Amino acid sequence: MHAHLVAVGVLAHPVMQQIPRCRLHPKLDGLRIHVGHVASQCAMDDEDADTKTYFEELMVTFLNYLLSEGRETRPDPSTPSDAAIIALEALVTVADKHFDTDQTDCNWWRTPIDALLRFLREKAPTDGKLNSAIKSLSQSVLPKLYNKCPHAPIDKSRLQCRPVLLSHTIALSFQERAFSMAHATVTRLETEDQQKKELGQTCQADVDAALLRRGAVSDVIDFHYQCGRVHAMDHTVAYGPARRHMAVALTVAQEAKAGQEVVGLIASYMVPLMLADMRMPRYDLVQAVPRSLLYIDLVGAVSDGNLGKFCVAIERTRDQLAARGLLLIWEEIRQICTVQLLRTLLELNRESISDEKYRYQMSLSFIEQGFDQAMAVFEDYLRTLPVSDAALLRDINQWDATTVVCQIASLIQTGRVRGYIAFKVKKMAFSKKEPFPGFDA
C-alpha cells in the first residue's frame, strides 16, 4: 500500500499524514489518493484545517459503507479511475443522506464536491468510464443535492460546522463498526482542543457557545453524545471523559427542554457511566431512562448489593443493552454490586462480633453463604425458563466457592476492596480504615 501511495506523492502531503491508520478495507489505497486531492484543491484558509481533516475522515470512513453496498467488484477502489468515482460518490452520499440539509444555513458541501469535480474533469477526456460517471452524477444526484438549500450561502469559516462534521464522522464509524476511526477522531480533537486552550485559541467550548447562541442546540447535544459513546467503548481507561461528554449533552438537553426521548437516551449512558466510576446516580436521572431497560431494578440492586436481582435484570434486558453498546459496561458494574454485597456482609459480621479485634475478619464459609443467599432470587428466575436456557445461564452465573474467592481476589487486585485472603485459616481480613474505597453510596 505504501509503495503505491509514495509513487503518486500523496503520502508526503501533510494533511494525508493526519488520517488515522486504522482497520479499514484493504482496497483503501485509491480512495486515499483522491481524498488527498480534495484536501489540496479545496482552497480553504488555514483556519479551516480542522474542517479539511474531518471531510477526509468522513470520506475514508464511508468507504466501508460503499464496499458493503456491493462495490468490491464494480467499481474497484484499487483502480485509480474507479477510486475517483468512489470518492466523489462517497462525498455526495454523505451530504445527501447523513446531514439534515433542509435545516442547514450553509451549503458546506459545495466546496469539496466542486473541487473534486474539477480534478476529475481534468482526467475525464482521456477516461470514458470516469466521464460517464461524472455526467451521470451531474444529471441526477447533484441537482437534487444543491436544490435542497439553493439560496443558502457557502460558509467560508465553517467553524460552527465542526461538531456537526465530527458527530457524523463518529456516527458513521459506529454504523460501520470502525471504532478505531471514531476513537482516533475524538482523541485528536481533545488533544487539539487542549493545545488551543493553552494558546488562547478557539476550542470546542467556544464552538459550543457559538452554536448555542445560534440556537443550534441539537448540534451540541449530538456532538457530545457521540463523543461520550466513543469513550464509553474504550475499556482501557476510566470512564471520566465519557461521563463528562454525556454530562454536557444532558445539561444542554435539559436546559433546552429537549424531548423525553433525547434525555432518556443520554441518561441510558450516563447512569452506567456514573456507576462504573463508583458514583451513585440521582433517582430522577434513573427515572428518565426508558422503563424497558429496567434501570430502576439494576441501580437498586447495585445500591443494595443484591447480586441475584442484578443478574435477573441483566438477563431480562441483555439484548436491548447489547444493541445500545451498554452490556459490557453493565457487566463491569457487576463488580460494583459484588462490592456492595461484601459491604453488607461485613456490616452483619461486625454487628454479630463484640471483640473489635475480629470485627473486620470474616470466614470464607460465611461469605459463600452470603453469596448463595443473594443468588437465591436468580435461582427463582431460572426456574421460570426452559431447562436448556436455565442450565446455560446457571453455568455463566455460577457462584461456587472457587468462583467467589476468585471474584474477591480480583476486587482486591483492582483496588475496589482493601484486604487480603488468608487461605491457611480460611478467612478474609478487611482494612479497618477504608475497606471499600472510592464508592459514593
Tab-separated table of N, CA and C in Angstrom, residues 62-73:
chain	number	residue	atom	x	y	z
A	62	PHE	N	-16.513	6.391	5.108
A	62	PHE	CA	-17.633	5.985	4.267
A	62	PHE	C	-17.237	4.909	3.267
A	63	LEU	N	-15.954	4.674	3.090
A	63	LEU	CA	-15.520	3.605	2.187
A	63	LEU	C	-16.140	2.278	2.583
A	64	ASN	N	-16.150	1.977	3.874
A	64	ASN	CA	-16.721	0.705	4.314
A	64	ASN	C	-18.190	0.597	3.933
A	65	TYR	N	-18.885	1.726	4.010
A	65	TYR	CA	-20.301	1.711	3.634
A	65	TYR	C	-20.443	1.376	2.153
A	66	LEU	N	-19.635	2.017	1.309
A	66	LEU	CA	-19.725	1.770	-0.127
A	66	LEU	C	-19.386	0.323	-0.461
A	67	LEU	N	-18.356	-0.195	0.189
A	67	LEU	CA	-17.978	-1.581	-0.073
A	67	LEU	C	-19.056	-2.546	0.398
A	68	SER	N	-19.716	-2.222	1.510
A	68	SER	CA	-20.783	-3.090	1.999
A	68	SER	C	-22.000	-3.063	1.083
A	69	GLU	N	-22.073	-2.047	0.198
A	69	GLU	CA	-23.180	-1.963	-0.755
A	69	GLU	C	-22.886	-2.751	-2.028
A	70	GLY	N	-21.832	-3.565	-2.006
A	70	GLY	CA	-21.521	-4.392	-3.167
A	70	GLY	C	-20.557	-3.759	-4.138
A	71	ARG	N	-19.720	-2.819	-3.667
A	71	ARG	CA	-18.806	-2.123	-4.565
A	71	ARG	C	-17.440	-2.810	-4.666
A	72	GLU	N	-17.300	-4.028	-4.119
A	72	GLU	CA	-15.989	-4.673	-4.176
A	72	GLU	C	-15.551	-4.918	-5.621
A	73	THR	N	-16.501	-5.191	-6.503
A	73	THR	CA	-16.142	-5.536	-7.880
A	73	THR	C	-16.484	-4.442	-8.887
